[in-house]
Amino acid sequence: MARVTQAMQSSADWSIPAQMLYQPRTGMAPFLDERRALMETLSASLGKASAQWGMSAATSDALLGLSRLYYRHALAPEGLSYLKGLDEATLSETHVMRRDTMELALGLIDPRGLPLTDRAQMMLGPDYAEWPDQALFKGIAATQGGRFREASALLPVVRDRMNRLPAAYQAAVLPGLLEAAIVTEQWRVARDLALKFRDHADLTEGSAFRYLLGRAAEAGEDILSAFDSYVLASEHHDLFGHRARTAIVSLGLRNDLLTVPEARNLLERETNIWRGDDYALAVLNDLASLDQADGDPVAALVTFGAIIDRYPDRPATTLVRQKSRALIAEIYDDGATGKMPLSEFLRAHRRIAPDFRFEVGFDAQAERFANRFLSVGSTLVAAQEFEAVHDYLAVARDLGLAEVDDERLDELRLKQARSLTMGGQFDGALAVLREPMVSGASELQDERSELLARLYAETGQSAAVLETSIANPKVSFLTIKAGAYFDRDDWANAQATYEQVWDQMGQELPFEDAIQLLLSAYRNNDLATTTTLTKAFPELTGIPQWSEIAEGLVDPAAALWPLRSDTATLRMNSAARALENIETVAPGTN
């Protein structure tokens, strides 16, 4: 490329770009006839590759001819596709210049928005500063890229030199040029460019011209004319029709012709009509701004969620994510602390969660939601949310979207099971706990074992309770296990386990557990412990039912002689009946 550039500068032969770019003075043949002739030439030349150049001159000429044909009809993708056929060839300096010229001209009007090739970009740089048409194409490049301020000084040159270009190419770049002139308030140039629209019947009746007339009228504060032009443009289903519809909303808001709810409805409808480009992204941002201004952060978050979903890799989306995290934190702070009514918190969460489940940090906010509902007894809502957080984190880890450790997943499973247990959903809780903890953390394993023991006890599965074990059991687990021994008439183990509870709790031993220990010791023929209990817990004798239970148990003779078998059985049965009676008496009433 450097060799070609030096040659061009030394020879100053700028006729090659002009030959490729300018409208033929003799007019153009019908498109299909010219294309047919070029395709026949290309077909005939194939298979005659040059040993020196990689392809014959006839082949490269035919490909360049086809690209130029599509350029003259402003069909950029098709023209560029033929240029790709030259990539494997070693081209002469003349052919290189022709190819680069076409790459630039076609690349500037490519509707796919692809960046210019390095070769095309170089033609706009200092190495080609002597090219007479460089300013023309630099101005077109700036306007096509929306860089209107950059194009400002070049617009007069573009206006004066663009008549040399094919009519279809002029039609492709005129809307951008006129918009740049309006934005930069170059009204003389804008007038001249607007007059050029009359040379293109499709443009004068199209959405671009009507939209731009609206822009000019609005700049001159002719609101009525601007509105009329926008309305005519808005009837079209192309980009300028979309821009006209959003311009109507902006015009209405600025002049108090629309309320915020009315503007919001129009913008929301537009987000479903036009998608995929920067203009659609701008509408979503405008919609979110309206929601925030209207005091509806939840609606704004829904819109932010749409931006993240539709434009995940855009630089602007990074800022949207930051705004979203701040709004989510604010909403969930209000909900978790009770500042927001529960019903409103529930509705907000159900609107926000679908769009943000996989966003970093949302799992913690969702867990706060679940904790809040659990604290007020909405156990099913809490359990469902703990499960959702667990499942989404597991999927996010599987997809490589987040790093989640096993302990985090196990903790959520336990929270789900505890919520179900608190709500009396014992079968559901057992189903959750049937799968073992994946982290292997001993503390979590113990929590699972204790919760399983409690569930087995609640569902009458005393044998299953006794199969559970914990290395360092807490009082709560020992109490459950002691109860299971008691239910199975295993008095020795029941007494031994209750005594462990007593050892740890001392005088804080619950009333019900003291009675169970008393009966277990008595039925285990441990009258010494029975007597000790009555002395350690004198309040046992204060309830009305105690006289029946304690009759004979505190008789001094009982500590001296073994009870006769029939007497012991009688007293044991009496005590058991009394225990059943006192289950209806609330603890602490003695």
Coordinates of C-alpha atoms in Angstrom, one line a residue:
M1 CA 0.0 0.0 0.0
A2 CA 2.9 2.4 0.8
R3 CA 4.4 1.7 -2.7
V4 CA 1.0 2.5 -4.3
T5 CA 0.6 5.7 -2.3
Q6 CA 4.1 6.9 -3.2
A7 CA 3.4 6.2 -6.9
M8 CA 0.1 8.1 -6.7
Q9 CA 1.7 11.1 -5.1
S10 CA 4.6 11.3 -7.6
S11 CA 2.4 10.9 -10.7
A12 CA -0.6 13.0 -9.3
D13 CA -2.8 10.9 -11.5
W14 CA -6.2 11.4 -9.8
S15 CA -8.1 10.4 -12.9
I16 CA -8.5 6.8 -11.7
P17 CA -10.9 7.6 -8.7
A18 CA -12.8 10.0 -10.9
Q19 CA -13.3 7.3 -13.6
M20 CA -14.7 5.0 -11.0
L21 CA -16.8 7.5 -9.1
Y22 CA -18.3 10.0 -11.6
Q23 CA -21.5 9.6 -13.5
P24 CA -20.8 8.6 -17.1
R25 CA -21.5 11.6 -19.4
T26 CA -23.0 9.3 -22.0
G27 CA -25.6 8.0 -19.6
M28 CA -26.0 4.5 -18.2
A29 CA -27.2 1.4 -19.9
P30 CA -30.1 -0.5 -18.3
F31 CA -28.9 -2.2 -15.1
L32 CA -29.9 -5.7 -16.2
D33 CA -28.3 -5.4 -19.6
E34 CA -25.0 -4.1 -18.2
R35 CA -25.0 -6.7 -15.5
R36 CA -25.6 -9.5 -18.0
A37 CA -22.7 -8.3 -20.2
L38 CA -20.3 -8.1 -17.2
M39 CA -21.3 -11.5 -15.9
E40 CA -20.6 -13.0 -19.3
T41 CA -17.2 -11.4 -19.4
L42 CA -16.5 -12.7 -15.9
S43 CA -17.6 -16.2 -16.8
A44 CA -15.4 -16.3 -19.9
S45 CA -12.4 -15.1 -17.9
L46 CA -12.6 -17.6 -15.1
G47 CA -10.0 -20.4 -15.3
K48 CA -7.5 -18.1 -17.1
A49 CA -5.5 -17.2 -14.0
S50 CA -2.2 -15.3 -14.4
A51 CA 0.9 -16.8 -13.0
Q52 CA 2.1 -13.4 -12.0
W53 CA -1.1 -11.8 -10.7
G54 CA -3.1 -14.8 -9.4
M55 CA -6.0 -14.0 -11.7
S56 CA -6.3 -12.7 -15.3
A57 CA -6.8 -9.0 -15.9
A58 CA -10.1 -9.8 -17.6
T59 CA -11.3 -11.3 -14.3
S60 CA -10.3 -8.4 -12.2
D61 CA -11.7 -5.9 -14.6
A62 CA -15.0 -7.8 -14.6
L63 CA -15.2 -7.8 -10.8
L64 CA -14.3 -4.1 -10.6
G65 CA -16.9 -3.4 -13.3
L66 CA -19.6 -5.2 -11.4
S67 CA -18.8 -3.4 -8.2
R68 CA -18.9 -0.1 -10.0
L69 CA -22.3 -1.0 -11.5
Y70 CA -23.7 -1.6 -8.1
Y71 CA -22.1 1.6 -6.8
R72 CA -23.9 3.6 -9.5
H73 CA -27.2 2.1 -8.3
A74 CA -26.2 2.6 -4.6
L75 CA -26.3 -1.2 -3.9
A76 CA -23.5 -1.4 -1.4
P77 CA -23.6 -4.9 0.0
E78 CA -23.7 -6.4 -3.5
G79 CA -20.9 -4.2 -4.8
L80 CA -18.7 -5.0 -1.8
S81 CA -19.3 -8.7 -2.3
Y82 CA -17.7 -8.6 -5.8
L83 CA -14.7 -6.7 -4.4
K84 CA -14.0 -9.6 -2.0
G85 CA -13.3 -11.7 -5.1
L86 CA -10.1 -9.6 -5.5
D87 CA -8.7 -10.4 -2.1
E88 CA -6.6 -13.4 -3.3
A89 CA -5.2 -11.6 -6.3
T90 CA -2.0 -9.7 -6.7
L91 CA -3.3 -6.5 -8.3
S92 CA -1.5 -3.8 -10.3
E93 CA -1.3 -0.3 -8.9
T94 CA -4.1 0.8 -11.1
H95 CA -6.4 -2.0 -10.0
V96 CA -5.5 -1.4 -6.4
M97 CA -6.6 2.2 -6.7
R98 CA -9.8 1.2 -8.4
R99 CA -10.6 -1.4 -5.7
D100 CA -9.8 1.0 -2.8
T101 CA -12.0 3.7 -4.4
M102 CA -14.9 1.4 -4.7
E103 CA -14.4 0.1 -1.1
L104 CA -14.6 3.7 0.2
A105 CA -17.6 4.8 -1.8
L106 CA -19.6 1.6 -1.2
G107 CA -18.6 1.3 2.4
L108 CA -19.9 4.8 3.2
I109 CA -23.5 3.8 2.2
D110 CA -23.5 0.2 3.4
P111 CA -26.7 -0.1 5.4
R112 CA -25.2 -2.8 7.5
G113 CA -23.1 -0.2 9.3
L114 CA -19.8 -2.1 8.9
P115 CA -16.6 -0.2 9.5
L116 CA -14.6 0.9 6.5
T117 CA -11.7 -1.3 5.5
D118 CA -8.2 0.0 6.3
R119 CA -7.6 0.6 2.6
A120 CA -10.8 2.7 2.3
Q121 CA -10.0 4.6 5.5
M122 CA -6.5 5.4 4.2
M123 CA -8.0 7.3 1.3
L124 CA -9.5 9.8 3.8
G125 CA -6.1 10.3 5.5
P126 CA -3.1 12.6 4.9
D127 CA -1.5 10.3 2.3
Y128 CA -4.3 11.2 -0.1
A129 CA -4.6 14.9 0.9
E130 CA -4.0 16.0 -2.8
W131 CA -7.0 13.9 -4.0
P132 CA -9.4 16.5 -5.3
D133 CA -12.5 14.6 -4.1
Q134 CA -11.2 13.8 -0.7
A135 CA -13.1 16.6 1.0
L136 CA -16.3 15.5 -0.7
F137 CA -16.0 11.9 0.7
K138 CA -14.7 13.1 4.1
G139 CA -17.9 15.2 4.4
I140 CA -20.0 12.2 3.3
A141 CA -18.2 9.9 5.8
A142 CA -18.8 12.4 8.7
T143 CA -22.5 12.8 7.9
Q144 CA -23.1 9.1 7.4
G145 CA -21.5 8.5 10.8
G146 CA -23.7 11.1 12.4
R147 CA -20.7 13.4 13.1
F148 CA -22.4 16.5 12.0
R149 CA -20.1 19.0 13.7
E150 CA -17.1 17.4 12.1
A151 CA -18.8 17.7 8.7
S152 CA -19.8 21.3 9.2
A153 CA -16.9 23.0 7.4
L154 CA -17.0 20.4 4.6
L155 CA -20.7 20.8 3.7
P156 CA -20.2 23.6 1.1
V157 CA -17.6 21.5 -0.7
V158 CA -19.9 18.5 -0.7
R159 CA -22.8 20.6 -2.0
D160 CA -20.6 21.9 -4.9
R161 CA -19.0 18.6 -5.9
M162 CA -21.6 16.0 -5.4
N163 CA -23.4 16.6 -8.7
R164 CA -20.6 14.6 -10.4
L165 CA -21.8 11.5 -8.5
P166 CA -24.4 9.1 -9.8
A167 CA -28.0 10.1 -9.0
A168 CA -28.7 7.0 -6.9
Y169 CA -25.6 7.6 -4.8
Q170 CA -26.6 11.2 -4.3
A171 CA -30.0 10.1 -3.1
A172 CA -28.4 7.7 -0.6
V173 CA -26.3 10.5 1.0
L174 CA -28.6 13.5 0.7
P175 CA -30.6 12.9 3.9
G176 CA -27.5 12.8 6.1
L177 CA -26.1 15.9 4.4
L178 CA -29.3 17.9 4.9
E179 CA -29.6 16.8 8.5
A180 CA -26.0 17.9 9.1
A181 CA -26.7 21.3 7.6
I182 CA -29.8 21.7 9.8
V183 CA -28.1 20.6 13.0
T184 CA -25.2 23.0 12.3
E185 CA -27.6 25.8 11.2
Q186 CA -26.0 26.3 7.8
W187 CA -29.3 27.4 6.3
R188 CA -28.0 28.4 2.9
V189 CA -26.4 25.0 2.4
A190 CA -29.5 23.4 3.8
R191 CA -31.7 25.3 1.3
D192 CA -29.5 24.2 -1.6
L193 CA -29.4 20.6 -0.4
A194 CA -33.2 20.6 0.0
L195 CA -33.6 21.8 -3.6
K196 CA -31.5 18.8 -4.7
F197 CA -34.2 16.5 -3.2
R198 CA -36.5 17.7 -6.1
D199 CA -34.2 15.8 -8.5
H200 CA -35.2 12.6 -6.8
A201 CA -39.0 11.9 -6.9
D202 CA -38.7 9.1 -4.3
L203 CA -37.0 11.4 -1.9
T204 CA -39.5 14.2 -2.1
E205 CA -42.3 11.9 -1.2
G206 CA -40.4 9.9 1.3
S207 CA -40.1 10.0 5.1
A208 CA -36.5 11.4 5.2
F209 CA -37.4 14.7 3.4
R210 CA -40.6 15.2 5.4
Y211 CA -38.8 14.5 8.7
L212 CA -36.0 16.9 7.9
L213 CA -38.4 19.6 6.9
G214 CA -39.9 19.1 10.4
R215 CA -36.5 19.5 11.9
A216 CA -35.9 22.7 10.0
A217 CA -39.3 24.1 11.0
E218 CA -38.8 23.2 14.6
A219 CA -35.4 24.9 14.6
G220 CA -37.2 28.0 13.3
E221 CA -39.8 27.6 16.1
D222 CA -42.6 26.9 13.6
I223 CA -44.2 24.3 15.8
L224 CA -47.3 23.7 13.8
S225 CA -45.4 23.2 10.5
A226 CA -42.9 20.9 12.3
F227 CA -45.8 18.8 13.7
D228 CA -47.4 18.5 10.3
S229 CA -44.2 17.4 8.7
Y230 CA -43.5 14.9 11.4
V231 CA -47.0 13.4 11.2
L232 CA -46.6 12.9 7.4
A233 CA -43.2 11.3 7.9
S234 CA -44.4 9.1 10.8
E235 CA -46.7 7.2 8.5
H236 CA -43.7 5.4 6.9
H237 CA -42.3 2.3 8.4
D238 CA -38.6 3.1 7.9
L239 CA -35.9 4.8 10.0
F240 CA -37.1 8.3 9.4
G241 CA -40.7 7.3 10.1
H242 CA -39.5 6.0 13.5
R243 CA -37.5 9.2 14.1
A244 CA -40.5 11.3 13.2
R245 CA -42.7 9.4 15.7
T246 CA -40.2 10.0 18.5
A247 CA -39.8 13.6 17.4
I248 CA -43.6 14.1 17.9
V249 CA -43.2 12.9 21.5
S250 CA -40.3 15.2 22.2
L251 CA -42.1 18.1 20.6
G252 CA -45.2 17.5 22.6
L253 CA -43.3 17.3 25.9
R254 CA -41.3 20.4 25.3
N255 CA -44.4 22.4 24.4
D256 CA -46.7 20.9 27.0
L257 CA -48.9 19.3 24.3
L258 CA -48.5 15.8 25.9
T259 CA -48.7 14.6 29.4
V260 CA -46.0 12.3 30.7
P261 CA -48.3 9.2 30.7
E262 CA -49.3 10.0 27.1
A263 CA -45.7 10.4 26.1
R264 CA -44.8 7.2 27.9
N265 CA -47.5 5.2 26.1
L266 CA -46.3 6.5 22.7
L267 CA -42.7 5.6 23.4
E268 CA -43.5 2.2 24.8
R269 CA -45.4 1.4 21.6
E270 CA -42.5 2.6 19.6
T271 CA -40.1 0.2 21.4
N272 CA -42.1 -2.6 20.0
I273 CA -42.2 -1.2 16.5
W274 CA -38.5 -0.3 16.0
R275 CA -35.7 -2.3 17.4
G276 CA -32.0 -3.1 17.0
D277 CA -30.1 0.1 16.4
D278 CA -28.9 3.1 18.3
Y279 CA -32.2 5.0 17.6
A280 CA -34.2 2.2 19.3
L281 CA -31.7 2.2 22.2
A282 CA -32.2 6.0 22.6
V283 CA -36.0 5.5 22.8
L284 CA -35.6 3.0 25.6
N285 CA -33.3 5.4 27.5
D286 CA -35.9 8.2 27.0
L287 CA -38.6 5.8 28.3
A288 CA -36.7 5.0 31.4
S289 CA -36.0 8.7 32.1
L290 CA -39.7 9.4 31.8
D291 CA -40.5 6.6 34.3
Q292 CA -38.0 8.0 36.8
A293 CA -39.2 11.5 36.4
D294 CA -42.7 10.2 36.9
G295 CA -41.7 8.5 40.2
D296 CA -42.0 5.0 38.9
P297 CA -38.5 3.3 39.5
V298 CA -40.0 -0.2 38.9
A299 CA -41.1 0.7 35.4
A300 CA -37.7 2.3 34.8
L301 CA -36.1 -0.9 35.8
V302 CA -38.3 -2.9 33.4
T303 CA -37.1 -0.6 30.6
F304 CA -33.5 -1.0 31.8
G305 CA -33.9 -4.7 31.7
A306 CA -35.0 -4.5 28.1
I307 CA -31.9 -2.5 27.2
I308 CA -29.7 -5.1 28.9
D309 CA -31.5 -7.9 27.1
R310 CA -31.4 -6.3 23.6
Y311 CA -28.1 -4.5 23.8
P312 CA -25.9 -6.5 26.2
D313 CA -22.6 -5.6 24.6
R314 CA -23.1 -1.8 24.0
P315 CA -20.9 0.5 26.0
A316 CA -24.0 2.5 27.0
T317 CA -25.3 -0.7 28.7
T318 CA -22.6 -0.6 31.3
L319 CA -24.0 2.6 32.6
V320 CA -27.5 1.2 32.5
R321 CA -26.4 -1.7 34.6
Q322 CA -25.0 0.7 37.2
K323 CA -28.2 2.7 37.3
S324 CA -30.2 -0.6 37.6
R325 CA -28.1 -1.8 40.6
A326 CA -28.7 1.6 42.4
L327 CA -32.5 1.5 41.7
I328 CA -32.8 -2.2 42.8
A329 CA -30.9 -1.5 46.0
E330 CA -33.2 1.4 46.8
I331 CA -36.4 -0.6 46.1
Y332 CA -35.3 -3.7 48.0
D333 CA -34.0 -1.5 50.9
D334 CA -37.5 -0.1 51.2
G335 CA -39.1 -3.5 50.9
A336 CA -36.8 -5.3 53.3
T337 CA -37.1 -2.7 56.0
G338 CA -40.9 -2.4 55.9
K339 CA -41.0 1.1 54.3
M340 CA -42.8 -0.4 51.4
P341 CA -46.1 -2.3 51.9
L342 CA -45.7 -6.1 51.4
S343 CA -48.2 -6.2 48.5
E344 CA -46.3 -3.4 46.7
F345 CA -43.0 -5.2 47.4
L346 CA -44.4 -8.4 46.0
R347 CA -45.6 -6.7 42.8
A348 CA -42.3 -4.9 42.3
H349 CA -40.2 -8.0 42.8
R350 CA -42.3 -10.0 40.3
R351 CA -41.8 -7.2 37.7
I352 CA -38.1 -6.8 38.3
A353 CA -36.9 -10.3 38.8
P354 CA -37.5 -11.8 35.2
D355 CA -35.0 -9.3 33.7
F356 CA -32.4 -9.3 36.4
R357 CA -32.1 -12.9 37.7
F358 CA -28.7 -13.3 36.0
E359 CA -27.4 -9.9 36.8
V360 CA -24.5 -9.8 39.4
G361 CA -25.7 -9.2 42.9
F362 CA -29.4 -9.7 42.2
D363 CA -29.4 -13.0 44.1
A364 CA -28.7 -11.1 47.3
Q365 CA -31.6 -8.7 46.8
A366 CA -33.9 -11.6 46.0
E367 CA -32.8 -13.3 49.2
R368 CA -33.7 -10.2 51.2
F369 CA -37.1 -10.3 49.6
A370 CA -37.5 -13.9 50.7
N371 CA -36.3 -13.2 54.2
R372 CA -38.8 -10.3 54.5
F373 CA -41.8 -12.5 53.6
L374 CA -40.5 -15.3 55.9
S375 CA -40.4 -12.9 58.8
V376 CA -44.1 -12.1 58.4
G377 CA -45.1 -15.7 58.0
S378 CA -45.5 -15.9 54.2
T379 CA -43.6 -19.1 54.2
L380 CA -44.7 -20.3 50.8
V381 CA -43.6 -17.1 49.1
A382 CA -40.3 -17.3 50.9
A383 CA -39.7 -20.9 50.0
Q384 CA -40.5 -20.4 46.3
E385 CA -38.0 -17.4 46.2
F386 CA -35.2 -19.3 48.0
E387 CA -35.7 -22.1 45.4
A388 CA -35.7 -19.6 42.5
V389 CA -32.5 -18.0 43.7
H390 CA -30.8 -21.4 44.1
D391 CA -31.9 -22.5 40.6
Y392 CA -30.8 -19.4 38.9
L393 CA -27.4 -19.3 40.6
A394 CA -26.9 -23.0 39.6
V395 CA -27.7 -22.2 36.0
A396 CA -25.6 -19.1 36.0
R397 CA -22.7 -21.2 37.2
D398 CA -23.3 -23.9 34.6
L399 CA -23.3 -21.3 31.9
G400 CA -20.2 -19.6 33.2
L401 CA -22.0 -16.4 34.0
A402 CA -21.1 -16.3 37.6
E403 CA -18.8 -18.0 40.2
V404 CA -21.0 -19.7 42.8
D405 CA -19.6 -22.0 45.5
D406 CA -21.4 -25.1 46.7
E407 CA -22.0 -23.8 50.2
R408 CA -24.0 -20.9 48.8
L409 CA -26.3 -23.3 47.0
D410 CA -26.6 -25.6 50.1
E411 CA -27.5 -22.6 52.3
L412 CA -30.3 -21.7 49.9
R413 CA -31.6 -25.3 49.9
L414 CA -31.7 -25.3 53.7
K415 CA -33.5 -21.9 53.8
Q416 CA -36.1 -23.3 51.4
A417 CA -36.6 -26.4 53.5
R418 CA -36.8 -24.4 56.7
S419 CA -39.5 -22.1 55.1
L420 CA -41.5 -25.1 54.0
T421 CA -41.2 -26.6 57.5
M422 CA -42.4 -23.4 59.2
G423 CA -45.4 -23.4 56.9
G424 CA -46.3 -27.0 57.7
Q425 CA -45.3 -28.2 54.2
F426 CA -43.4 -31.2 55.6
D427 CA -43.5 -33.4 52.5
G428 CA -42.2 -30.6 50.4
A429 CA -39.4 -29.9 52.9
L430 CA -38.4 -33.6 53.0
A431 CA -38.3 -33.6 49.2
V432 CA -35.9 -30.7 49.2
L433 CA -33.6 -32.4 51.8
R434 CA -33.5 -35.8 50.3
E435 CA -30.6 -34.7 48.1
P436 CA -27.4 -34.5 50.2
M437 CA -25.5 -31.3 50.6
V438 CA -23.0 -30.9 47.7
S439 CA -20.5 -28.7 49.6
G440 CA -19.6 -31.3 52.3
A441 CA -19.5 -28.5 54.9
S442 CA -19.9 -30.1 58.3
E443 CA -21.9 -27.3 59.7
L444 CA -24.4 -27.4 56.8
Q445 CA -24.5 -31.2 57.1
D446 CA -25.5 -30.9 60.7
E447 CA -28.2 -28.3 60.0
R448 CA -29.6 -30.7 57.4
S449 CA -29.6 -33.6 59.8
E450 CA -31.3 -31.6 62.5
L451 CA -34.0 -30.3 60.1
L452 CA -34.5 -33.8 58.8
A453 CA -34.9 -35.1 62.4
R454 CA -37.4 -32.4 63.1
L455 CA -39.4 -33.3 59.9
Y456 CA -39.3 -37.0 60.7
A457 CA -40.6 -36.2 64.2
E458 CA -43.4 -34.0 62.9
T459 CA -44.5 -36.8 60.5
G460 CA -44.3 -39.6 63.1
Q461 CA -41.2 -41.3 61.7
S462 CA -39.4 -41.9 65.0
A463 CA -37.3 -44.7 63.6
A464 CA -36.0 -42.3 60.9
V465 CA -35.3 -39.7 63.6
L466 CA -33.0 -42.1 65.4
E467 CA -31.1 -42.9 62.2
T468 CA -29.9 -39.3 61.9
S469 CA -26.7 -38.3 63.6
I470 CA -24.6 -35.2 64.3
A471 CA -21.0 -35.2 65.5
N472 CA -21.6 -32.3 68.0
P473 CA -25.4 -32.2 68.5
K474 CA -27.1 -29.0 69.8
V475 CA -29.8 -29.0 72.4
S476 CA -32.4 -28.7 69.8
F477 CA -31.3 -31.9 68.1
L478 CA -30.9 -33.8 71.4
T479 CA -34.5 -32.8 72.3
I480 CA -35.9 -34.2 69.1
K481 CA -33.9 -37.4 69.4
A482 CA -34.9 -37.8 73.1
G483 CA -38.6 -37.4 72.0
A484 CA -38.2 -40.1 69.4
Y485 CA -36.7 -42.6 72.0
F486 CA -39.6 -41.7 74.3
D487 CA -42.2 -42.4 71.5
R488 CA -40.7 -45.8 71.0
D489 CA -40.7 -46.6 74.7
D490 CA -36.9 -46.7 74.8
W491 CA -36.8 -45.4 78.3
A492 CA -33.1 -45.8 79.0
N493 CA -32.0 -43.9 75.8
A494 CA -34.8 -41.4 76.3
Q495 CA -33.6 -40.7 79.9
A496 CA -29.9 -40.6 78.8
T497 CA -30.6 -38.1 76.0
Y498 CA -32.9 -35.9 78.1
E499 CA -30.2 -35.8 80.7
Q500 CA -27.8 -34.5 78.1
V501 CA -30.3 -31.7 77.4
W502 CA -30.6 -31.1 81.2
D503 CA -26.9 -31.0 81.6
Q504 CA -26.6 -28.2 79.0
M505 CA -29.7 -26.2 79.9
G506 CA -29.8 -26.7 83.7
Q507 CA -32.8 -24.8 85.2
E508 CA -33.7 -23.5 81.7
L509 CA -34.9 -27.0 80.8
P510 CA -38.4 -26.6 79.3
F511 CA -41.4 -27.8 81.3
E512 CA -42.4 -30.4 78.7
D513 CA -38.9 -31.8 78.6
A514 CA -38.7 -32.0 82.4
I515 CA -41.9 -34.1 82.4
Q516 CA -40.6 -36.4 79.7
L517 CA -37.3 -36.9 81.6
L518 CA -39.3 -37.6 84.8
L519 CA -41.4 -40.2 83.1
S520 CA -38.4 -41.8 81.3
A521 CA -36.5 -42.1 84.5
Y522 CA -39.5 -43.5 86.4
R523 CA -40.2 -46.1 83.7
N524 CA -36.5 -46.9 83.6
N525 CA -36.8 -47.6 87.3
D526 CA -34.4 -44.8 88.1
L527 CA -36.2 -43.6 91.2
A528 CA -33.2 -41.6 92.4
T529 CA -33.3 -39.4 89.3
T530 CA -37.0 -39.1 89.7
T531 CA -36.5 -37.8 93.2
T532 CA -33.7 -35.5 92.1
L533 CA -36.0 -34.0 89.4
T534 CA -38.7 -33.2 91.9
K535 CA -36.2 -31.3 94.0
A536 CA -34.5 -29.5 91.1
F537 CA -37.9 -28.5 89.6
P538 CA -40.2 -27.8 92.5
E539 CA -42.6 -26.0 90.2
L540 CA -43.6 -29.3 88.8
T541 CA -45.7 -29.8 91.9
G542 CA -47.5 -26.5 91.4
I543 CA -49.9 -27.6 88.6
P544 CA -53.2 -29.3 89.4
Q545 CA -52.3 -32.5 87.5
W546 CA -49.1 -33.0 89.4
S547 CA -50.8 -34.6 92.4
E548 CA -51.8 -37.6 90.2
I549 CA -48.3 -37.9 88.7
A550 CA -46.4 -37.4 91.9
E551 CA -48.5 -39.6 94.1
G552 CA -46.1 -42.0 95.7
L553 CA -43.1 -40.9 93.6
V554 CA -41.8 -38.6 96.4
D555 CA -42.7 -41.0 99.2
P556 CA -39.4 -41.5 101.1
A557 CA -40.1 -45.2 101.1
A558 CA -39.8 -45.1 97.4
A559 CA -36.1 -44.4 97.7
L560 CA -35.6 -47.3 100.1
W561 CA -37.6 -50.1 98.6
P562 CA -38.3 -51.1 95.1
L563 CA -42.0 -50.7 94.0
R564 CA -44.0 -53.8 93.7
S565 CA -44.6 -54.6 90.0
D566 CA -48.3 -53.9 90.1
T567 CA -47.9 -50.6 92.0
A568 CA -45.2 -49.4 89.6
T569 CA -47.3 -50.2 86.6
L570 CA -50.3 -48.4 88.1
R571 CA -48.3 -45.3 88.9
M572 CA -46.7 -45.3 85.5
N573 CA -50.0 -45.5 83.7
S574 CA -51.4 -42.8 85.9
A575 CA -48.5 -40.6 85.1
A576 CA -48.9 -41.2 81.4
R577 CA -52.5 -40.2 81.5
A578 CA -51.7 -37.1 83.4
L579 CA -49.0 -36.2 80.9
E580 CA -51.6 -36.4 78.1
N581 CA -53.9 -34.1 80.1
I582 CA -51.3 -31.4 80.7
E583 CA -50.4 -31.1 77.0
T584 CA -53.3 -28.8 76.8
V585 CA -51.9 -26.6 79.6
A586 CA -49.5 -23.8 78.3
P587 CA -46.0 -23.9 79.8
G588 CA -45.3 -21.2 82.2
T589 CA -48.8 -21.1 83.7
N590 CA -47.7 -22.8 86.9

